[in-house]
Structures are given as C-alpha cells and as structure tokens.
mmCIF file of C-alpha atoms in Angstrom:
data_model
loop_
_atom_site.group_PDB
_atom_site.id
_atom_site.type_symbol
_atom_site.label_atom_id
_atom_site.label_comp_id
_atom_site.label_asym_id
_atom_site.label_seq_id
_atom_site.Cartn_x
_atom_site.Cartn_y
_atom_site.Cartn_z
ATOM 1 C CA MET Q 34 -30.073 59.286 -42.876
ATOM 2 C CA ASN Q 35 -30.802 63.006 -41.948
ATOM 3 C CA ASN Q 36 -33.842 64.719 -43.331
ATOM 4 C CA GLU Q 37 -31.728 66.652 -46.012
ATOM 5 C CA LYS Q 38 -30.200 63.381 -47.415
ATOM 6 C CA LYS Q 39 -33.777 61.978 -47.462
ATOM 7 C CA GLU Q 40 -35.069 64.952 -49.286
ATOM 8 C CA ASN Q 41 -32.202 64.798 -51.800
ATOM 9 C CA LYS Q 42 -32.816 61.015 -52.075
ATOM 10 C CA VAL Q 43 -36.523 61.525 -52.818
ATOM 11 C CA LEU Q 44 -35.778 64.443 -55.313
ATOM 12 C CA GLU Q 45 -33.268 61.718 -57.289
ATOM 13 C CA ILE Q 46 -36.075 59.221 -57.238
ATOM 14 C CA LEU Q 47 -38.622 61.565 -58.723
ATOM 15 C CA LYS Q 48 -36.193 62.708 -61.668
ATOM 16 C CA ASP Q 49 -37.166 59.385 -63.274
ATOM 17 C CA GLY Q 50 -40.968 60.356 -63.117
ATOM 18 C CA GLU Q 51 -43.684 60.276 -60.652
ATOM 19 C CA LYS Q 52 -43.827 57.617 -58.187
ATOM 20 C CA SER Q 53 -46.346 56.429 -55.641
ATOM 21 C CA THR Q 54 -45.732 56.788 -51.918
ATOM 22 C CA SER Q 55 -45.356 53.030 -51.575
ATOM 23 C CA GLU Q 56 -42.513 53.046 -54.185
ATOM 24 C CA ILE Q 57 -40.755 55.786 -52.396
ATOM 25 C CA ALA Q 58 -41.132 54.185 -49.341
ATOM 26 C CA SER Q 59 -39.798 50.680 -50.631
ATOM 27 C CA ILE Q 60 -36.752 52.537 -52.296
ATOM 28 C CA ILE Q 61 -35.677 54.404 -49.232
ATOM 29 C CA ASN Q 62 -36.441 51.701 -46.927
ATOM 30 C CA ARG Q 63 -38.943 53.369 -44.667
ATOM 31 C CA ASP Q 64 -42.224 52.672 -43.425
ATOM 32 C CA PHE Q 65 -45.319 54.115 -45.489
ATOM 33 C CA TYR Q 66 -46.659 56.302 -42.860
ATOM 34 C CA PHE Q 67 -43.194 58.163 -42.108
ATOM 35 C CA VAL Q 68 -42.939 58.597 -46.015
ATOM 36 C CA SER Q 69 -46.342 60.027 -46.115
ATOM 37 C CA ARG Q 70 -45.721 62.524 -43.537
ATOM 38 C CA PHE Q 71 -42.263 63.277 -44.949
ATOM 39 C CA LEU Q 72 -43.451 63.800 -48.596
ATOM 40 C CA GLU Q 73 -46.452 66.026 -47.257
ATOM 41 C CA ASP Q 74 -43.796 68.204 -45.649
ATOM 42 C CA MET Q 75 -41.721 68.241 -48.869
ATOM 43 C CA GLY Q 76 -44.959 69.213 -50.677
ATOM 44 C CA GLN Q 77 -45.449 72.179 -48.211
ATOM 45 C CA LYS Q 78 -42.047 73.330 -49.040
ATOM 46 C CA ASN Q 79 -43.065 73.359 -52.746
ATOM 47 C CA LYS Q 80 -40.268 70.962 -53.666
ATOM 48 C CA ILE Q 81 -42.612 68.197 -54.978
ATOM 49 C CA GLU Q 82 -46.283 67.886 -55.798
ATOM 50 C CA LYS Q 83 -48.943 65.416 -54.784
ATOM 51 C CA ILE Q 84 -51.329 63.789 -57.311
ATOM 52 C CA SER Q 85 -54.246 62.032 -55.930
ATOM 53 C CA ILE Q 86 -55.863 59.476 -58.112
ATOM 54 C CA LYS Q 87 -58.906 57.702 -56.363
ATOM 55 C CA ASN Q 88 -57.259 55.809 -53.421
ATOM 56 C CA PHE Q 89 -53.641 56.448 -54.630
ATOM 57 C CA THR Q 90 -51.222 59.193 -54.295
ATOM 58 C CA TYR Q 91 -48.262 59.847 -56.429
ATOM 59 C CA TRP Q 92 -45.634 62.383 -56.221
ATOM 60 C CA ARG Q 93 -43.583 64.269 -58.918
ATOM 61 C CA LEU Q 94 -41.221 67.073 -58.997
ATOM 62 C CA LYS Q 95 -42.657 70.751 -58.715
ATOM 63 C CA ASN Q 96 -42.305 72.523 -62.045
ATOM 64 C CA VAL Q 97 -40.542 75.390 -60.986
#
C-alpha cells in the first residue's frame, strides 16, 4: 500500500471520530512505531490533529 492510499485509509477511519494510534495501527495492520511516524507526518501536512491526554495519543480530522 503506497503512502497516498494509507493516508486515504487513515482519513476514512477518522471520519468515524477520533482514534488512538494503537487503534489505527491495528486497523491498517502496521506496527505502532511506523504508524506513529506516519500520523505525525500527516499532522505536519495539516490533514489531521494530534490530541495528547496523559500517556495516550488520539487523532482526529483537522477542522478545515
């Protein structure tokens, strides 16, 4: 799966509401650390927003 397809898959997943990094990793069947970096990159592109609560990280669609 190329990066564009992965991005589209993540955006589809987040249409249902915010999800944790672990949930997204499980859904797209990739390891946690790869997904963490990938989501950070998507956040830098202003596609999604990072929400940190204590030791947990959640992601949601950017309100554009």
